mmCIF file of C-alpha atoms and ligand atoms in Angstrom:
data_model
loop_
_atom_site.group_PDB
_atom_site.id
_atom_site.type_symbol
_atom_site.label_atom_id
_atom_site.label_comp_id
_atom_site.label_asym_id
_atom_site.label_seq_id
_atom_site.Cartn_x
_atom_site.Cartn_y
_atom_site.Cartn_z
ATOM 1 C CA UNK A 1 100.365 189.167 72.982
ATOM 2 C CA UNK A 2 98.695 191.076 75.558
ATOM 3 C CA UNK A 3 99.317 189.594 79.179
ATOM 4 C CA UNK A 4 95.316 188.670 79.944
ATOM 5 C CA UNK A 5 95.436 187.057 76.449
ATOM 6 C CA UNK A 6 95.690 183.601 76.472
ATOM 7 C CA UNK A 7 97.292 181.042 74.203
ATOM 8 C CA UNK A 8 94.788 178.990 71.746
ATOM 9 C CA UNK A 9 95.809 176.443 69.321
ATOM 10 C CA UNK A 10 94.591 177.565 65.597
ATOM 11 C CA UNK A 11 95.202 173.854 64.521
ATOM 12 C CA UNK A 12 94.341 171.137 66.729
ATOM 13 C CA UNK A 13 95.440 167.585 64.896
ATOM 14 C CA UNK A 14 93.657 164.372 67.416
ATOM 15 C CA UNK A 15 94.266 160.516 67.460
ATOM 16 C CA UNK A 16 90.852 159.093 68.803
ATOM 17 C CA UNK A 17 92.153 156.233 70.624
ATOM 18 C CA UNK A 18 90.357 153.935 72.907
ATOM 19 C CA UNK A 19 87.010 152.630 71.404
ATOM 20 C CA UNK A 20 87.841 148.911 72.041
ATOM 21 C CA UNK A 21 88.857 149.142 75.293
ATOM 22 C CA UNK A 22 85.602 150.995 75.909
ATOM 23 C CA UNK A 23 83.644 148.435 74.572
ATOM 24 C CA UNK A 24 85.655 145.905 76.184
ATOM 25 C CA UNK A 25 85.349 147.424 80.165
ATOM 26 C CA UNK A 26 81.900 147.100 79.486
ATOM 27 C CA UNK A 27 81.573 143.509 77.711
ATOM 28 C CA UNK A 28 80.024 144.998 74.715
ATOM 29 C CA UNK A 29 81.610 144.290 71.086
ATOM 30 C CA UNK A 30 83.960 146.604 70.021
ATOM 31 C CA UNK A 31 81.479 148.176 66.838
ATOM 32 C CA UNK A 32 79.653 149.516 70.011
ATOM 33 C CA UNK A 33 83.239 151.056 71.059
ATOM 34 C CA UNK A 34 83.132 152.778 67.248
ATOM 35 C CA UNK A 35 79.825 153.957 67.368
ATOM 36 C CA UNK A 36 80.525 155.696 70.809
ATOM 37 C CA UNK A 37 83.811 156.999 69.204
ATOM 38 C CA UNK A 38 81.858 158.218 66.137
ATOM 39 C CA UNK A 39 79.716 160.287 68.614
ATOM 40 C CA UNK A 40 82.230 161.696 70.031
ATOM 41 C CA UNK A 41 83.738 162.775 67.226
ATOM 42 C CA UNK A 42 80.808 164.719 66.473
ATOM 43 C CA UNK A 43 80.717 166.929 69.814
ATOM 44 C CA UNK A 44 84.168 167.323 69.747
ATOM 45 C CA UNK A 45 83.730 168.972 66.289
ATOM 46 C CA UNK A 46 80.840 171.125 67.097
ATOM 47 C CA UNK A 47 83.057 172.048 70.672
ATOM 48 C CA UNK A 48 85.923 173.316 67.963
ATOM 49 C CA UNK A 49 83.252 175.270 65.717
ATOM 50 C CA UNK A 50 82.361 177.039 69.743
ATOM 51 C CA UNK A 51 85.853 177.532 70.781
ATOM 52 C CA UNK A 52 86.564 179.297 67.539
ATOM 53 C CA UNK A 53 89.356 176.614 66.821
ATOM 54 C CA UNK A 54 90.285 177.157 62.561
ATOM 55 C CA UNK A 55 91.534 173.681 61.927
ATOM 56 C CA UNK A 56 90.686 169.904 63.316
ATOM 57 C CA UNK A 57 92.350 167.508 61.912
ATOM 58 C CA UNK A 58 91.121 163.546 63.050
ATOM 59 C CA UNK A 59 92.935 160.205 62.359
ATOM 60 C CA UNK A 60 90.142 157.766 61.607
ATOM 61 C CA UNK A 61 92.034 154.909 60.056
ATOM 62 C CA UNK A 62 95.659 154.351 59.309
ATOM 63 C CA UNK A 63 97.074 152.731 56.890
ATOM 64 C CA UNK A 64 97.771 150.173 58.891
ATOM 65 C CA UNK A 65 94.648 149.311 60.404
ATOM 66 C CA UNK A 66 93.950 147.157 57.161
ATOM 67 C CA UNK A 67 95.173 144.203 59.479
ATOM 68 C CA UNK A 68 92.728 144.676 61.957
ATOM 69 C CA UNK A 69 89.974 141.249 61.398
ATOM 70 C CA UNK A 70 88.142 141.652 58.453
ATOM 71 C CA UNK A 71 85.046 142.166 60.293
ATOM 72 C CA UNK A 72 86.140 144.923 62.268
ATOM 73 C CA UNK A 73 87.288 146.912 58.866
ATOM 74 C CA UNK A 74 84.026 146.113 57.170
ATOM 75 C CA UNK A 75 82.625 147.467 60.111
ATOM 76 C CA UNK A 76 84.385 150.903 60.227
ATOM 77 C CA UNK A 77 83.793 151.201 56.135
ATOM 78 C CA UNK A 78 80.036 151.242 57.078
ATOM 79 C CA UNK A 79 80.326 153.463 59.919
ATOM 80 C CA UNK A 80 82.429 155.589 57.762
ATOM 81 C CA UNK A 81 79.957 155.581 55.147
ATOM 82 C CA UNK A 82 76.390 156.103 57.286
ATOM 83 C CA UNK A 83 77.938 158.590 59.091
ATOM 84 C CA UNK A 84 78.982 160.852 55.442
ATOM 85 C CA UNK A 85 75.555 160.781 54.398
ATOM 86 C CA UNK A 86 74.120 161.541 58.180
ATOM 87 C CA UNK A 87 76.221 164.681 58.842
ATOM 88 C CA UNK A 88 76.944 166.794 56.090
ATOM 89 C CA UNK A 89 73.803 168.567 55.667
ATOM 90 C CA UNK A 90 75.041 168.823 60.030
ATOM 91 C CA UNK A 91 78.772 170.182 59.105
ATOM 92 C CA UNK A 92 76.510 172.923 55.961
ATOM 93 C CA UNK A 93 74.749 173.934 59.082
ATOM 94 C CA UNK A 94 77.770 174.721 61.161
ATOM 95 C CA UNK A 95 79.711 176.185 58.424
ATOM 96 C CA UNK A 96 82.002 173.563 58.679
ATOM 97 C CA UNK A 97 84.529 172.227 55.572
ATOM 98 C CA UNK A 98 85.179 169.073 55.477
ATOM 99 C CA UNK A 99 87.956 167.339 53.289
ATOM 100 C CA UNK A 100 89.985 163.827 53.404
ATOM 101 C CA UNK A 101 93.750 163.171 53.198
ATOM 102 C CA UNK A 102 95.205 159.672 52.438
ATOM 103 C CA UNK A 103 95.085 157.341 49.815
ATOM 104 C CA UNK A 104 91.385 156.987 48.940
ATOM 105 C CA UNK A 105 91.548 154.791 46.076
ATOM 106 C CA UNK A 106 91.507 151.939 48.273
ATOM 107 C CA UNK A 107 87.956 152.130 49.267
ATOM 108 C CA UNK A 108 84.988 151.163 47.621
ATOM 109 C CA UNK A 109 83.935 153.233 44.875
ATOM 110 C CA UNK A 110 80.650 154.370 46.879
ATOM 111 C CA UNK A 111 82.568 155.367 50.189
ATOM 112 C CA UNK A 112 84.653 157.420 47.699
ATOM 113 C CA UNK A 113 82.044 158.734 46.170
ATOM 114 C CA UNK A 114 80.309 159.996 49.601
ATOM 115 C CA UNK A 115 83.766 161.782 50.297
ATOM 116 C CA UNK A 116 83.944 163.324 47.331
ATOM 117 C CA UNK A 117 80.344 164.769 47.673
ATOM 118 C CA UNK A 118 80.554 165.712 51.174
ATOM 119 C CA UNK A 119 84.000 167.875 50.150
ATOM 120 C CA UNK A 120 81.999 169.506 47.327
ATOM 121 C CA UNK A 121 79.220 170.475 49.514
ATOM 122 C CA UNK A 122 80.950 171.887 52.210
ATOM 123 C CA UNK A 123 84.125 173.275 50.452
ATOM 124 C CA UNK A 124 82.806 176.921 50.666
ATOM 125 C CA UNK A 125 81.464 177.243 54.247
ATOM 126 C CA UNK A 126 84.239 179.577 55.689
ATOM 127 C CA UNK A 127 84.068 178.370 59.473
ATOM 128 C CA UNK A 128 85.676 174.724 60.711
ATOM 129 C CA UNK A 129 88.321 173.226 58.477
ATOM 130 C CA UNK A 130 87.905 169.703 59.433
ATOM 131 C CA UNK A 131 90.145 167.533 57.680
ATOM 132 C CA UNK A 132 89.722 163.244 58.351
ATOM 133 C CA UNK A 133 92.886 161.391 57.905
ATOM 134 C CA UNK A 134 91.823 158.078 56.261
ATOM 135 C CA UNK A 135 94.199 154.858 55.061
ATOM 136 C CA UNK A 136 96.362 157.920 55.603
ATOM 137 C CA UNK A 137 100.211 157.120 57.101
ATOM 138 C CA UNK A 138 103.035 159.895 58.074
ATOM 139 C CA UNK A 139 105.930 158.043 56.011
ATOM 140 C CA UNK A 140 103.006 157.747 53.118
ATOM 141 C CA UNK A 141 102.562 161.327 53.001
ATOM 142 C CA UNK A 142 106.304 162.180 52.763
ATOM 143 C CA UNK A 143 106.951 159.641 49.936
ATOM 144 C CA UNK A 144 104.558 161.067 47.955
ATOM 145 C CA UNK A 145 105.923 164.444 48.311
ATOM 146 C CA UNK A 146 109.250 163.010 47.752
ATOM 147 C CA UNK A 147 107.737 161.416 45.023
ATOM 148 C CA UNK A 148 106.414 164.539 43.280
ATOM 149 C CA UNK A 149 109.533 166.748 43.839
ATOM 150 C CA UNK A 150 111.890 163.794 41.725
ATOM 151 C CA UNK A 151 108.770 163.566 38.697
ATOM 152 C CA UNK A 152 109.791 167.419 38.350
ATOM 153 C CA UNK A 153 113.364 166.784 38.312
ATOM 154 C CA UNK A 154 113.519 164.039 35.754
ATOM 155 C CA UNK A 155 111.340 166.205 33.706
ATOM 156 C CA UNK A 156 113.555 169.318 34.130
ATOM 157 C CA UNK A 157 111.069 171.449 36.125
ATOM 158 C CA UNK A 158 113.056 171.590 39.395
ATOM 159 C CA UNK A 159 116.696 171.776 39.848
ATOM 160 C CA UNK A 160 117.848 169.395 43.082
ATOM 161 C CA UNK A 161 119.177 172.380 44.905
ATOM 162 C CA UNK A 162 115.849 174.430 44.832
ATOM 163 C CA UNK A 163 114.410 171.105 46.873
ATOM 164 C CA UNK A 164 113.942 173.652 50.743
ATOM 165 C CA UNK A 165 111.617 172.750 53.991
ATOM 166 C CA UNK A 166 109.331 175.206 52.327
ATOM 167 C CA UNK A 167 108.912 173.373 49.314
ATOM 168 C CA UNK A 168 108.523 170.016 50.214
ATOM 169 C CA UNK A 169 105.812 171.115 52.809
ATOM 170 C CA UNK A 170 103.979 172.219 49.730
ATOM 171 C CA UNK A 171 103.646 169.058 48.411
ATOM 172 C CA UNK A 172 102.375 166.988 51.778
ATOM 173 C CA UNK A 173 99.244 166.620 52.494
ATOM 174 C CA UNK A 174 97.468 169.744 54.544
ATOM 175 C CA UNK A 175 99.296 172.101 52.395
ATOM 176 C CA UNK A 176 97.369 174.930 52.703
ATOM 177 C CA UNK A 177 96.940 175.036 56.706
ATOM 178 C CA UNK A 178 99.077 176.382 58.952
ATOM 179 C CA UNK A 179 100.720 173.330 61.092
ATOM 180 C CA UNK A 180 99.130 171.865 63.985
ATOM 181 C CA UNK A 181 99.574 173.882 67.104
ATOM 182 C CA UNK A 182 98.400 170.921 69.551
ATOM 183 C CA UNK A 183 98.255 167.200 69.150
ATOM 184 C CA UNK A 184 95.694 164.932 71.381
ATOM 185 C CA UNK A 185 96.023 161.347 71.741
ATOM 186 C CA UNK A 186 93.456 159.840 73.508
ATOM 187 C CA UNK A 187 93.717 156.219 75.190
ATOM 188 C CA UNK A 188 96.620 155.954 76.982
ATOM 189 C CA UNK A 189 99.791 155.950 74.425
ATOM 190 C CA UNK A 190 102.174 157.858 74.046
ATOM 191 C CA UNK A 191 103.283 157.535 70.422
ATOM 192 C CA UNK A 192 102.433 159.162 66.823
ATOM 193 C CA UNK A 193 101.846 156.031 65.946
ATOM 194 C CA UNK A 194 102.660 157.298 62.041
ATOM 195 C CA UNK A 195 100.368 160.409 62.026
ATOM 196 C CA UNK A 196 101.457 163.653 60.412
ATOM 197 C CA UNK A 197 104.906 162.419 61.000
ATOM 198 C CA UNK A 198 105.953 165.787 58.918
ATOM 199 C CA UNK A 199 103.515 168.104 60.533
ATOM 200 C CA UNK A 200 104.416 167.564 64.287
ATOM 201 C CA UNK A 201 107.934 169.043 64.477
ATOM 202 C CA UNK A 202 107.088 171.610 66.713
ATOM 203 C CA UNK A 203 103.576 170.790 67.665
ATOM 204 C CA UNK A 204 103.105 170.264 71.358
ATOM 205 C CA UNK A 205 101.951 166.805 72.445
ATOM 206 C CA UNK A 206 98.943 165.955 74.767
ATOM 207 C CA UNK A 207 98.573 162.673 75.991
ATOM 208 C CA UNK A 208 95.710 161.514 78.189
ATOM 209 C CA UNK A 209 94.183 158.534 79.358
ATOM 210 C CA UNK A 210 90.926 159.159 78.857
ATOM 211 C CA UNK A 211 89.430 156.739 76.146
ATOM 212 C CA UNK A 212 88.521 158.823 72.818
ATOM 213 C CA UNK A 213 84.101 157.565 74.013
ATOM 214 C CA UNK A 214 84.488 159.345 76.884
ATOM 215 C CA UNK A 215 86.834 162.215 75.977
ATOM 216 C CA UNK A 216 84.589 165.288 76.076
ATOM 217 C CA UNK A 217 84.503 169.510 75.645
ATOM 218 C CA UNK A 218 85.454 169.698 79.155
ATOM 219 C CA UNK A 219 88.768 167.183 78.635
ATOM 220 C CA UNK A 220 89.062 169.499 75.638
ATOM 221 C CA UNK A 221 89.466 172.565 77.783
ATOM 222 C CA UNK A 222 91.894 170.287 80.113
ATOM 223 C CA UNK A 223 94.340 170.203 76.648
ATOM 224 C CA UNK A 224 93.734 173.956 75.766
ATOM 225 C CA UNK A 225 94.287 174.953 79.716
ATOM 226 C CA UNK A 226 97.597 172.819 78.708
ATOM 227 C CA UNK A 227 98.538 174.248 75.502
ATOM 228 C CA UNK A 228 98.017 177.663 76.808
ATOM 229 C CA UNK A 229 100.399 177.061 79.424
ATOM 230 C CA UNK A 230 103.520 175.810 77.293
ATOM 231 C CA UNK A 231 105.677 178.511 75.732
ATOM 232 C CA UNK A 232 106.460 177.766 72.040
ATOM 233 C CA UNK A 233 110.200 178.656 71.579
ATOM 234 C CA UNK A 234 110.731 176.953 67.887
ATOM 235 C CA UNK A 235 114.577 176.738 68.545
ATOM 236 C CA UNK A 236 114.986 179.936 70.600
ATOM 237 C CA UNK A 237 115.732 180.376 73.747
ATOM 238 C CA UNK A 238 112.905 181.230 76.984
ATOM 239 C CA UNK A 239 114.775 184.865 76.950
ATOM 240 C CA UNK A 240 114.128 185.632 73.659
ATOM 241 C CA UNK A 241 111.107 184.150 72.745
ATOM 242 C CA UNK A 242 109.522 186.521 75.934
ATOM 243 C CA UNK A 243 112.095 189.626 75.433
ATOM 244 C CA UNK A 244 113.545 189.487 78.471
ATOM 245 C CA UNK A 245 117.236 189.640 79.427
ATOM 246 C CA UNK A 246 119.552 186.429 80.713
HETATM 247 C C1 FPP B 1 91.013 153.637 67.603
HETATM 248 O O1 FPP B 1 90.465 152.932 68.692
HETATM 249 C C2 FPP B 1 89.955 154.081 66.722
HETATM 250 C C3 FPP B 1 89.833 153.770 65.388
HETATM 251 C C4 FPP B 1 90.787 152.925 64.653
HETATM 252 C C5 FPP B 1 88.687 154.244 64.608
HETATM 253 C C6 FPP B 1 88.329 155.692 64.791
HETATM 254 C C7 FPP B 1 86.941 155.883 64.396
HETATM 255 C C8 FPP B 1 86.051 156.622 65.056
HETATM 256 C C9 FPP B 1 86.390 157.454 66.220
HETATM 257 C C10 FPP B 1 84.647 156.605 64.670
HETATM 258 C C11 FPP B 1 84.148 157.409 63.516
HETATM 259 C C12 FPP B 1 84.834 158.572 63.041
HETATM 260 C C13 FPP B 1 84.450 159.232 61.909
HETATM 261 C C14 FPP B 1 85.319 160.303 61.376
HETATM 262 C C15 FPP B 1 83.208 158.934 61.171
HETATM 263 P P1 FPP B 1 90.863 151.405 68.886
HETATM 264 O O2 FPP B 1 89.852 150.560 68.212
HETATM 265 O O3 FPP B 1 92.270 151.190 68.428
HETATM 266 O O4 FPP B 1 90.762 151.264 70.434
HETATM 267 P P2 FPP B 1 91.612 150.272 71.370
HETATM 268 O O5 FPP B 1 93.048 150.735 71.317
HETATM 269 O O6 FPP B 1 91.004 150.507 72.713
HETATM 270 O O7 FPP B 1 91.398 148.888 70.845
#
């Protein structure tokens, strides 16, 4: 790399945390929270598309946020759902693909139905690859995989010792991107909270406590102006990764 070039995260993977306590500082019920998150969520997409970022990947709802009150979850479903049939003719527009990872199955047919339509439509515009983590869970995703790889060897596809990194990352989810570069957690915490659990390894972490409402491009350029100064050494040391001597 060129010395005036700077470092830019290809994959950026987010946790939007902080609608609640949005809503909360300013006594309005936490759906309002949501509805400010979901608009977010939308310039922070289109501020990817302009900064020429290839992959976003969003955690919208875990599998454990199931235990949140019932009304809350219904809530989400619908925002989830009006929001699909708002946008995509939005993300054909911006050339952005859209596509889900986590266990789908557990929503209502017509929420599934709306993700499965909005992947279709989208899945040959070439710019954005946005990818929405939903009922989606870290220790999920490497079961599965785990899951998969023993099917082949009780059916005498796969011998146990061909089992590598690079295999199993095949078969988790996101197989086909390259691994996220940065990871943004909005809100406050400073956990993974069961996100990508596989992914992450060598992803640098941003943590901020902006709430994910009020998180904007410009708090997006704070976390790029941070990613570009870290120096990715995957195991080596400073010397080698820059070529210099000890
Ligand atoms: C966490 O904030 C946020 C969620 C569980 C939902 C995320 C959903 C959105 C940002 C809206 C829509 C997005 C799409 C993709 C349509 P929290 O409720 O845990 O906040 P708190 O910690 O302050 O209570």
């Amino acid at each position: 790399m060129c010395a005036s070039e700077i470092a830019r995260p290809r994959h950026i993977a987010i946790i939007m945390d902080g609608n609640g306590r949005w809503a909360k500082q300013r006594g309005r019920p936490r759906a309002a929270g949501h509805q400010a998150g979901f608009r977010t969520t939308r310039d922070i997409v289109e501020a990817c598309g302009r900064q020429q970022i290839e992959a976003l990947t969003l955690f919208a709802f875990s599998s454990e946020n199931w235990k949140r009150p019932q009304t809350e979850v219904g809530l989400l479903m619908d925002l989830f759902l009006r929001a699909l049939k708002s946008e995509v003719s939005k993300l054909c527009e911006n050339n952005v693909r859209i596509r889900f990872i986590g266990e789908r199955s557990a929503f209502q047919p017509k929420l599934q139905s709306e993700m499965n339509t909005a992947e279709k439509l989208t899945q040959d515009n070439t710019g954005l690859k946005l990818t929405i983590a939903v009922n989606y869970g870290g220790r999920w995703d490497i079961v599965n995989a785990a899951r998969q790889l023993a099917a082949q060897v009780h059916s005498g596809d796969l011998e146990p010792d061909a089992i590598d990194i690079d295999l199993f990352s095949q078969h988790v989810s996101l197989a086909d991107l390259i691994e996220p570069d940065l990871f943004i957690r909005t809100g406050g915490e400073k956990r993974i909270s069961n996100y990508l659990l596989w992914h992450l390894a060598y992803t640098e972490l941003y943590f901020t406590d902006v709430l994910w409402p009020d998180f904007t491009e410009v708090e997006l350029t704070s976390a790029l102006a941070f990613y570009a100064g870290r120096q990715r050494r995957f195991g080596q040391t400073g010397e080698q990764v820059t070529g210099t001597n000890a």
